[in-house]
XYZ file of C-alpha atoms in Angstrom:
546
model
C 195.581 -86.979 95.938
C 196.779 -86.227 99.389
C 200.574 -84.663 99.810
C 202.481 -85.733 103.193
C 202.780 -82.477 105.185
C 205.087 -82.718 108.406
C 202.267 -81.981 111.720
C 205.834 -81.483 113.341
C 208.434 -80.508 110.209
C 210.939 -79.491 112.811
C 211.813 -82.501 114.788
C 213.076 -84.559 112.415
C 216.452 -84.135 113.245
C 219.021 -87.221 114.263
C 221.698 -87.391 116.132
C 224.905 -88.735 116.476
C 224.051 -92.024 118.591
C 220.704 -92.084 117.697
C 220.877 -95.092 115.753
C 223.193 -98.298 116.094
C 225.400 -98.422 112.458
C 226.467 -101.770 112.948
C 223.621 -103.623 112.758
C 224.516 -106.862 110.461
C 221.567 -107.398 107.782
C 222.956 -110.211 106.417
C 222.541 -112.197 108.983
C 219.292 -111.320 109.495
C 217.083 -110.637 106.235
C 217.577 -112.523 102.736
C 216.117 -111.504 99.190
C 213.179 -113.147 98.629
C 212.183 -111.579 95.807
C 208.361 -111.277 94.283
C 205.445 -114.067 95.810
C 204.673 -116.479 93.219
C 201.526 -115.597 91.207
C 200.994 -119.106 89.939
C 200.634 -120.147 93.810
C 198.939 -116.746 95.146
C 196.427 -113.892 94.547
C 198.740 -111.210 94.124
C 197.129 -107.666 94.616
C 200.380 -105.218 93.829
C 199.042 -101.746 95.657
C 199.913 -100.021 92.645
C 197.226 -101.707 90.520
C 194.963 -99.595 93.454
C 196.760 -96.465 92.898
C 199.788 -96.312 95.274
C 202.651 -94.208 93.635
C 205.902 -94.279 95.404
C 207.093 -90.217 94.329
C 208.186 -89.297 98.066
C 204.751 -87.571 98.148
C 201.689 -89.092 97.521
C 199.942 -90.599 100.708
C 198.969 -93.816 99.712
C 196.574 -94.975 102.466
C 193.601 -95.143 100.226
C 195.556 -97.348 97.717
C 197.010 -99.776 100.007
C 193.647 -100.550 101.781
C 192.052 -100.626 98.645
C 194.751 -103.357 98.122
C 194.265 -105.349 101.387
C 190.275 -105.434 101.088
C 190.398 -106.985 97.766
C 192.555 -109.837 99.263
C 190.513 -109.689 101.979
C 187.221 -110.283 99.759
C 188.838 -112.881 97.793
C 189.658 -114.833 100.611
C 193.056 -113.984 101.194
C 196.386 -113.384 99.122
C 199.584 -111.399 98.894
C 199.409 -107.892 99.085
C 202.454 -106.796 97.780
C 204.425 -103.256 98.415
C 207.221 -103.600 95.385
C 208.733 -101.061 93.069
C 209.831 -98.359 96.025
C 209.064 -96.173 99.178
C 205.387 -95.774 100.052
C 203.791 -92.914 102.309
C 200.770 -94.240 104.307
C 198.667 -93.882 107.366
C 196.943 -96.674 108.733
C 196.253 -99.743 106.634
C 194.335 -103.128 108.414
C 195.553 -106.596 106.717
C 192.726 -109.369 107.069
C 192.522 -113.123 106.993
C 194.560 -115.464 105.205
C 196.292 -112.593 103.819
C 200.567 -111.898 103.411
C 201.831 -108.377 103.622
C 204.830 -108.652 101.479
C 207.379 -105.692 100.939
C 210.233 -106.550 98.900
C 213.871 -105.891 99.868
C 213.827 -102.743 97.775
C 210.677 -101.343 99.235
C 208.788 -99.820 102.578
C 205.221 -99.070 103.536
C 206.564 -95.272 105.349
C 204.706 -93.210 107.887
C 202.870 -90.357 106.835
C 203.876 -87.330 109.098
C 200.818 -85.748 109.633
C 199.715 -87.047 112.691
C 196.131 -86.953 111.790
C 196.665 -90.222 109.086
C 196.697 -92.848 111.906
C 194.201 -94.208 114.226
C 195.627 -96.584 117.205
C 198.356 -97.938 115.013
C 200.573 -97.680 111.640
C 200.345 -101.304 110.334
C 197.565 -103.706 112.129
C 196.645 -107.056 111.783
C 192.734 -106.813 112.312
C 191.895 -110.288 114.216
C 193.212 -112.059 111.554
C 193.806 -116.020 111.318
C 196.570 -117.188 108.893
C 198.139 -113.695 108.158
C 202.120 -113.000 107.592
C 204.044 -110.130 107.225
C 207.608 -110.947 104.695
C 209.737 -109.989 101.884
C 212.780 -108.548 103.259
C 211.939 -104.600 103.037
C 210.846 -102.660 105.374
C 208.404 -100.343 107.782
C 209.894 -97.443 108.543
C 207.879 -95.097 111.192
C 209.347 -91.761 111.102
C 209.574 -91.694 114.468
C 210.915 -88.698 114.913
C 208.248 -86.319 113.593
C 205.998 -87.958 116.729
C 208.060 -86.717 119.406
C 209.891 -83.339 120.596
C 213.507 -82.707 120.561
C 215.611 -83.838 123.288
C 217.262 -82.150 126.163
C 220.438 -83.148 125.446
C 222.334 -84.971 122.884
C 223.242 -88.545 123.200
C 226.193 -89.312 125.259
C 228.902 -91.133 123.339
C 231.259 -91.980 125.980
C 230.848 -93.244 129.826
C 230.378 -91.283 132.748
C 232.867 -90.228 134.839
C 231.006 -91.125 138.015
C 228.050 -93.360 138.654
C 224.953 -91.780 140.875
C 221.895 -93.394 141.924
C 219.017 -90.912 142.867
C 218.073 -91.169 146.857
C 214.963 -92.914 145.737
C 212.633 -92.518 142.532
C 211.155 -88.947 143.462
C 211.026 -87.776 140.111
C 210.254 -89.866 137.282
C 213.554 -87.845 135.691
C 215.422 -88.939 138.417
C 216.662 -85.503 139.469
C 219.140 -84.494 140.770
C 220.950 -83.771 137.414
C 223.897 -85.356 138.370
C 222.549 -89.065 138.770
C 222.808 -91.861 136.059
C 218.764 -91.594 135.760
C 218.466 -87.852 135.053
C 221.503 -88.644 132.342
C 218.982 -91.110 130.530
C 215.804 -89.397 130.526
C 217.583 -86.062 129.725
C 217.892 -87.565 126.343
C 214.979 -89.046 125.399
C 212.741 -87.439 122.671
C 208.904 -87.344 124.777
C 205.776 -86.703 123.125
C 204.807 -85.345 126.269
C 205.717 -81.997 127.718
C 208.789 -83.379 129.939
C 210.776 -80.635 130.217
C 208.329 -78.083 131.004
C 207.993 -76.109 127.472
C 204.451 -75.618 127.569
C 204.275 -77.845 124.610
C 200.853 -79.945 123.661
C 200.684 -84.051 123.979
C 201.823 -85.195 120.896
C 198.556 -87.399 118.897
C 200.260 -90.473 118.039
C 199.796 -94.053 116.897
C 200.129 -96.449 119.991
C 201.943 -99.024 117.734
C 203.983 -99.409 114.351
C 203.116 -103.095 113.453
C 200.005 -104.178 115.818
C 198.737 -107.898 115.883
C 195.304 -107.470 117.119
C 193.294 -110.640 118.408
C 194.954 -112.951 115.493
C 195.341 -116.547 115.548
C 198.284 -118.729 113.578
C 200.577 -115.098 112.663
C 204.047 -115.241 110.771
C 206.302 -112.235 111.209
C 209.790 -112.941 109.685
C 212.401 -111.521 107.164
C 211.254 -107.829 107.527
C 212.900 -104.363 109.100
C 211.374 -102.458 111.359
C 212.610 -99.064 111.235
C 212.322 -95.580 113.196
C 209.215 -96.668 114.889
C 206.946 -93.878 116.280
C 206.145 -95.977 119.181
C 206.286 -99.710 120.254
C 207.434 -101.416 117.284
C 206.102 -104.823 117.225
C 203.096 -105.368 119.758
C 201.707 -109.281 119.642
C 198.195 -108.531 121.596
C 195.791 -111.256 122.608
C 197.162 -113.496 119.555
C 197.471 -117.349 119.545
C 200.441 -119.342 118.027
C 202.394 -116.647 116.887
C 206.117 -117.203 115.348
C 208.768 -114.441 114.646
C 211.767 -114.910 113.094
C 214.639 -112.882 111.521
C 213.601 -109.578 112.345
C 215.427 -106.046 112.671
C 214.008 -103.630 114.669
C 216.509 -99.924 113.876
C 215.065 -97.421 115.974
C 216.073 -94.114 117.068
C 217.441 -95.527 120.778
C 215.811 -91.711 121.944
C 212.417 -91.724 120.839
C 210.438 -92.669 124.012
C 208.505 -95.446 124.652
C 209.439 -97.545 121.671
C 209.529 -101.117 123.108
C 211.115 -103.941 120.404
C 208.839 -106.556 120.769
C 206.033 -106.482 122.763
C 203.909 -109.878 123.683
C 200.959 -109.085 125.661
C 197.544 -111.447 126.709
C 199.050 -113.717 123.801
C 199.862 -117.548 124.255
C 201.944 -119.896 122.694
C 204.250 -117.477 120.823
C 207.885 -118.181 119.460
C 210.544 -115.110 118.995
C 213.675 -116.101 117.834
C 216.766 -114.336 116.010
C 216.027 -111.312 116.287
C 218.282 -108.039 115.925
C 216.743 -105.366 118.261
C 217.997 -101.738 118.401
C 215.424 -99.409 120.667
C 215.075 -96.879 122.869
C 212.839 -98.798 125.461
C 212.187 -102.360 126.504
C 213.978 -104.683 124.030
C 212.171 -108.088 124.777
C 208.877 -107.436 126.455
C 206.260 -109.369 128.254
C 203.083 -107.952 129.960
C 199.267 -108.663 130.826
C 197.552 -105.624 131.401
C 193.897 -104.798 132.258
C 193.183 -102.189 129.335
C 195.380 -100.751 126.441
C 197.098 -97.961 127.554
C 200.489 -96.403 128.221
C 201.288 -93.023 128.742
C 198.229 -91.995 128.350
C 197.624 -93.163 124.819
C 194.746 -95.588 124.212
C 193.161 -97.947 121.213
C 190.014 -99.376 120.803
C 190.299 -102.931 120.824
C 187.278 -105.089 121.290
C 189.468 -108.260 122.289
C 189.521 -109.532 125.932
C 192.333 -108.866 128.217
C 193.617 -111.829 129.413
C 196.821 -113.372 130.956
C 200.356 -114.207 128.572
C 201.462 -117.736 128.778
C 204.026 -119.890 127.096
C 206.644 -117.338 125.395
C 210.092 -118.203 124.592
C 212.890 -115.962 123.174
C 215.823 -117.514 122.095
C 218.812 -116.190 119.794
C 218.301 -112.811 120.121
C 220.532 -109.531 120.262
C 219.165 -106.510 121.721
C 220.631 -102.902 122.017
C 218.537 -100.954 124.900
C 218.225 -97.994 126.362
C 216.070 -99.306 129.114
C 215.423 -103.087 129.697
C 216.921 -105.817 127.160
C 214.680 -108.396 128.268
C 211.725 -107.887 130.809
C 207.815 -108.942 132.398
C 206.083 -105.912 133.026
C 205.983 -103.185 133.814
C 201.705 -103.419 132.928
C 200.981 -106.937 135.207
C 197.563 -107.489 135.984
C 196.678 -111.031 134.764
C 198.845 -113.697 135.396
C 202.006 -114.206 133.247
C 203.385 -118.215 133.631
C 206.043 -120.101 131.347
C 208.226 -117.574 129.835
C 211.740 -118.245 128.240
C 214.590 -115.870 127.728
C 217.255 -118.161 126.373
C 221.040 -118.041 124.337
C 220.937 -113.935 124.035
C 222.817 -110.821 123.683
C 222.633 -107.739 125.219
C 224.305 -104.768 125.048
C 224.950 -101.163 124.182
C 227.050 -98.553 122.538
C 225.952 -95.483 124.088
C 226.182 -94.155 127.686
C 224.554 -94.996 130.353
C 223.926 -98.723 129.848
C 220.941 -100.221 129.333
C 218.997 -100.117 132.601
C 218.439 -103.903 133.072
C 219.553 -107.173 131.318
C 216.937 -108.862 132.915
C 214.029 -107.464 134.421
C 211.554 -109.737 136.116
C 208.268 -107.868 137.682
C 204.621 -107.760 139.226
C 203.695 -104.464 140.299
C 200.099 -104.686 139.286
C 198.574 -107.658 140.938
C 199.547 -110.341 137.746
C 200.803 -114.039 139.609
C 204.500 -114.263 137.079
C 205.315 -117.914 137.687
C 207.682 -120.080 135.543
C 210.550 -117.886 134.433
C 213.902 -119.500 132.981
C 216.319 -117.097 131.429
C 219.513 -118.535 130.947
C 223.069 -118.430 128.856
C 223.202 -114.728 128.581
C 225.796 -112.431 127.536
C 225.828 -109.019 128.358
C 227.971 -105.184 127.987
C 227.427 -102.376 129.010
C 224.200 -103.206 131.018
C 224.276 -101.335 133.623
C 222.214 -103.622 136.496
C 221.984 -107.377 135.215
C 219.612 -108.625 137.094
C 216.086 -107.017 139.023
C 213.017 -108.711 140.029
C 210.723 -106.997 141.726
C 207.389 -107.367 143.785
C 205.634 -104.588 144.215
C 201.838 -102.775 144.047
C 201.917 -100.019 141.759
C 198.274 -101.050 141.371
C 198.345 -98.999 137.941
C 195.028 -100.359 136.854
C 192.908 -100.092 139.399
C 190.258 -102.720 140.352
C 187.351 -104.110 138.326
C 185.181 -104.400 141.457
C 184.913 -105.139 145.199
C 185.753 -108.728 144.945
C 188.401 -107.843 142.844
C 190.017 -104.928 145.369
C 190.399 -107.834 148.001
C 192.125 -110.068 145.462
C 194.405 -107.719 144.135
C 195.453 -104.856 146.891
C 198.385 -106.840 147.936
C 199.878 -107.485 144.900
C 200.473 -110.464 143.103
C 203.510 -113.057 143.163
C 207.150 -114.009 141.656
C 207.605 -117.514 141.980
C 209.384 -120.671 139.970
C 211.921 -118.086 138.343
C 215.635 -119.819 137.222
C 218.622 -117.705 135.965
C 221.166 -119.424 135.297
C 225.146 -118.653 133.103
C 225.063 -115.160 132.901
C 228.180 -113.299 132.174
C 228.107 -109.294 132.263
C 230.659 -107.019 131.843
C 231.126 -103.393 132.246
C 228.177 -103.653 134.678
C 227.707 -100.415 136.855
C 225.142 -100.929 139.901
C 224.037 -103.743 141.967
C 221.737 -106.633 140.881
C 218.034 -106.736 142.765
C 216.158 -109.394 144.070
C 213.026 -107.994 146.520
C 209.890 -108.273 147.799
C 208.163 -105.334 149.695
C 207.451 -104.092 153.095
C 205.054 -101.436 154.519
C 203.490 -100.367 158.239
C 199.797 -101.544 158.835
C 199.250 -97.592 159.012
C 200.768 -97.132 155.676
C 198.595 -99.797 153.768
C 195.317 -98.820 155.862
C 196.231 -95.231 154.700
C 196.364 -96.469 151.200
C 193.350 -98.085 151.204
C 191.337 -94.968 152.734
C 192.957 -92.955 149.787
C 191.412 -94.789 147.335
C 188.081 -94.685 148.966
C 187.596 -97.431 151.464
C 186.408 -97.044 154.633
C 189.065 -97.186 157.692
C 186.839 -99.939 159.470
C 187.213 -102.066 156.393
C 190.558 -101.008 155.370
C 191.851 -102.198 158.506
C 189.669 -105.861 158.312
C 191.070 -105.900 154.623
C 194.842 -105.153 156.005
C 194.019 -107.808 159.075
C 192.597 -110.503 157.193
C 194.308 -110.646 153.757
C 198.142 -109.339 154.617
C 201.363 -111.294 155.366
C 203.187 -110.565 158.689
C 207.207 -110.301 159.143
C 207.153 -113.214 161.520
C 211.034 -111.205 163.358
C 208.653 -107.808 163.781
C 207.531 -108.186 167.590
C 205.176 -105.603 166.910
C 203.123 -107.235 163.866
C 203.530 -103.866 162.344
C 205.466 -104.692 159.331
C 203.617 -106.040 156.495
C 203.744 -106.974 152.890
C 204.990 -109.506 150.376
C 207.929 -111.839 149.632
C 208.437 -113.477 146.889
C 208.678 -117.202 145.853
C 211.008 -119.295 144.901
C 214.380 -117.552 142.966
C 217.320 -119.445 141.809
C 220.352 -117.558 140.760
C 223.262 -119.833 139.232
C 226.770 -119.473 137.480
C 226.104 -115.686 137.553
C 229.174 -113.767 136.655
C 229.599 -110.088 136.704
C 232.666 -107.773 136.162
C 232.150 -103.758 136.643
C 233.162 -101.018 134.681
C 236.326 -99.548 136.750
C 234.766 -96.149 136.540
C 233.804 -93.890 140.288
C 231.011 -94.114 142.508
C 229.394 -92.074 144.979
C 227.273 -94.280 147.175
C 225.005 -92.334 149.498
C 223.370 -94.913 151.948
C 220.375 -93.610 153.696
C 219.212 -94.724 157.020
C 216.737 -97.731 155.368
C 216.773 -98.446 152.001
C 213.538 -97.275 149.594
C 210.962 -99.900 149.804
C 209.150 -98.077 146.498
C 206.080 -100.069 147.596
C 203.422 -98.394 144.750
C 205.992 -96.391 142.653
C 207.942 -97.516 139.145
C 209.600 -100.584 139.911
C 213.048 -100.353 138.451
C 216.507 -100.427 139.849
C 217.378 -97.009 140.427
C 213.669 -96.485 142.922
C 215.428 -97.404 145.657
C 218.419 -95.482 145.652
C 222.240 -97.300 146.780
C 221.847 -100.442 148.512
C 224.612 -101.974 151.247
C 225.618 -104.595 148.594
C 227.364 -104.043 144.949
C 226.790 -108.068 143.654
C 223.426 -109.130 145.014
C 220.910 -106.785 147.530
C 218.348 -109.738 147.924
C 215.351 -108.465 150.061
C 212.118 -110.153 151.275
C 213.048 -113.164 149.118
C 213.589 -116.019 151.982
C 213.226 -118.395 148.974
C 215.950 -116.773 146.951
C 219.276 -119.054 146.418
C 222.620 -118.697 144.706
C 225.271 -120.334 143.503
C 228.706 -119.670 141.614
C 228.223 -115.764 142.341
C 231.218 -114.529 141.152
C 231.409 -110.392 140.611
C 234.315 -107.912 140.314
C 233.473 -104.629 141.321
C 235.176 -101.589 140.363
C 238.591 -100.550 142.132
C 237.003 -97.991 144.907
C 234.332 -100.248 146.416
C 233.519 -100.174 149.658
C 230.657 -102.057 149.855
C 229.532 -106.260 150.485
C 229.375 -108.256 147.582
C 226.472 -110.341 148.663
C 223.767 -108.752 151.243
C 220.562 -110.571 152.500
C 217.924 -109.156 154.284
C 214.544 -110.290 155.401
């Protein structure tokens, strides 16, 4: 019998702020009570040996559990009777993980019980996860403690960074540094000396599975992305709470990534990172965690949200940042956003390709939102975070990819605090042929690759200027009202272009407009812009440049 011993026992302490306490169940999760045993193979984990004392790590018994359903064919594997300790447990085919509404399958916190995940559905067809209980990740007992404490009431002035220098966002005084100040790393962010935390990549993990069910379950105090949907066909979730601690880094709500055909609807989300997430990127990997998947990377196609709330420290409802394969038909419909601690969530919406991926076919629409603090941002860059898989490859990819067909339409924001973003990028022939010799090109052939493949800024007599714009944007009934707080604005000479950096809205520093800075977006168009900005403003409400 293994005891649960604490790899960390110190960092398990919350906050004030941490976590949202008005999060309404009801409305949410039901009783369901026990699966029907006349209808299903019911294999109850404590028929394996699972003991729910507070103690006991039960990883042993709950596999033990989900292999006998899996070599009968399928079933229920049922969690009932209580709190279970566990490290990481794989449910198989035609199999339901069902944890009743008294009940929760609970990280272990010794790091060493988990490989790549905490709960993970191993390329699975026909699998479900249900019962109204919960998993609960001890999240905090994966990261350090936090710089500061969470802030419980606004700023008294709102600061953009010059440009994203720092991935803080020094200096101190800025909106950024006031974020990332109090996030809970498992990385050593604040110069300690402290080792990388070892820690599972994902609390509930849908590997490679076909025809998935995820509804009337909590997800609680994840330890890192919560839900992650990951090269998965015809996948449907549905009445789901994700409670997390809104500080512990990098844990994104839901997370659908190389998956098609997948449904998320009402949905409570409270999270530290990206609420609603969408990517396609080349390998798993973020922060330098990895897994070892076997599945193929591929693009994400034909996801729709709809009915969702989402409380987030970063992004309620975004594509990217990881974009390498092509993202098309995604829908971010009849939502709320917002947030209860200080600063706002970074972005409502968040649109992006910074690593090559072609994101077509974007409709987000009737949106409410508080406290966000920059509504909209879509963004075309080249980060280029993955690389390239060959030569071929390198001349498909160097320029980036594409934002095109993308409709927003009746959003209504208030207590907003910095401009909305709509851009494309721009750099000098030097800069890109410079870029190119960096990563190991030649400067005869970086300069044929810059010459034959680039786009030119047609008003640059020089042909000196090149880079990207992106496609077609339309921006309609788009309503905005700002917090009537202060603002320092601190133009600089030309605003950031943050061509291969983090795309997000604060890389670029203040911009000449407070509604709408659209730039390198000749195919952008707007109508019924209507936004209040806060009592000092000085600044456009609307600025276009090309």
């Amino acid at each position: 019998m293994q005891i649960d011993r604490a790899t960390l026992p110190d960092n398990g302490v919350i906050y004030e702020g941490d976590y949202y306490r008005g999060i309404p169940y009801g409305q949410y999760i039901r009783q369901q009570g026990l699966p029907d045993k006349r209808t299903s193979r019911v294999f109850d984990i404590r028929d394996f040996g699972a003991v729910a004392d507070g103690m006991t790590v039960n990883t042993e018994a709950v596999q033990k559990a989900a292999d006998a359903a899996k070599s009968a064919g399928g079933g229920v594997v049922l969690v009932d009777g209580g709190w279970y300790i566990s490290g990481t447990v794989k449910i198989y085919d035609n199999t339901t993980l069902w944890i009743t509404g008294d009940s929760a399958l609970v990280a272990s916190k010794d790091h060493d019980n988990f490989v790549d995940a905490f709960v993970i559905l191993d390329n699975a067809e026909n699998v479900r996860v249900t019962g109204g209980g919960r998993i609960y990740g001890s999240g905090e007992y994966f990261v350090y403690l936090p710089l500061k404490k969470p802030l419980l009431t606004p700023l008294e002035k709102i600061k953009q960074p010059p440009f994203l220098y720092d991935p803080m966002g020094y200096p101190v005084d800025t909106m950024r540094y006031a974020i990332r100040s109090r996030i809970r790393y498992a990385e050593d962010k604040y110069g300690n000396g402290q080792p990388k935390i070892k820690r599972p990549m994902y609390m509930l993990w849908a590997n490679g599975c076909r025809n998935v069910i995820i509804e009337n379950v909590v997800l609680e105090d994840s330890m890192d992305w919560n839900l992650c949907i990951d090269g998965c066909d015809n996948v449907k979730v549905s009445n789901v709470v994700i409670n997390g601690n809104r500080h512990v880094a990098n844990t994104d709500g839901i997370d659908v990534m190389g998956s098609e055909e997948v449904e998320v609807n009402h949905c409570f989300i409270s999270t530290a990172d990206d609420g609603l997430c969408v990517k396609a990127p080349r390998v798993h990997d973020h922060d330098g965690l990895n897994v070892a998947s076997e599945g193929k990377m591929r693009g994400t196609k034909n996801v729709r949200f709809s009915d969702c709330t989402v409380l987030s420290v970063a992004n309620a409802f975004k594509i990217g940042t990881e974009t390498y394969y092509d993202i098309e038909n995604v829908a971010c419909e009849n939502c709320h956003f917002f947030l209860d601690i200080y600063p706002g969530t970074c972005s409502g919406i968040a649109i992006e390709s910074a690593d090559g991926s072609n994101v077509r076919n974007v409709t987000v629409r009737n949106i409410t939102m508080d406290n966000v603090a920059c509504p909209l941002f879509i963004c075309l860059c080249k980060r280029n975070k993955f690389g390239y898989a060959d030569a071929e490859d390198e001349m498909k990819r160097f320029f980036g990819g594409s934002i095109d067909g993308v409709t927003i339409e009746n959003i209504k924001a208030v207590n907003a605090e910095v401009p909305s973003i709509v851009t494309g990028y721009r750099m000098t022939w030097k800069q890109m042929v410079a870029l190119l010799t960096k990563e190991g090109v030649s400067e005869m052939a970086a300069s044929r690759i810059v010459a034959g493949e680039c786009e030119f800024n047609e008003n640059d007599s020089s042909d000196n200027i090149i880079g990207k714009n992106l496609g077609e944007i339309m921006i309609s009934d788009f309503e905005v009202a700002y917090r009537d707080d202060k603002e320092e604005i601190n133009l600089l000479p030309e605003i950031h272009e943050n061509v291969t950096d983090y795309p997000e809205n604060s890389a670029m520093g203040d911009v000449p407009a407070y509604g709408l800075f659209i730039r390198h977006a000749p195919k952008c168009t707007y109508s019924n812009a209507h936004i209040v900005p806060r009592g000092m403003n000085a600044r456009e409400c609307i600025v276009e440049e090309l």
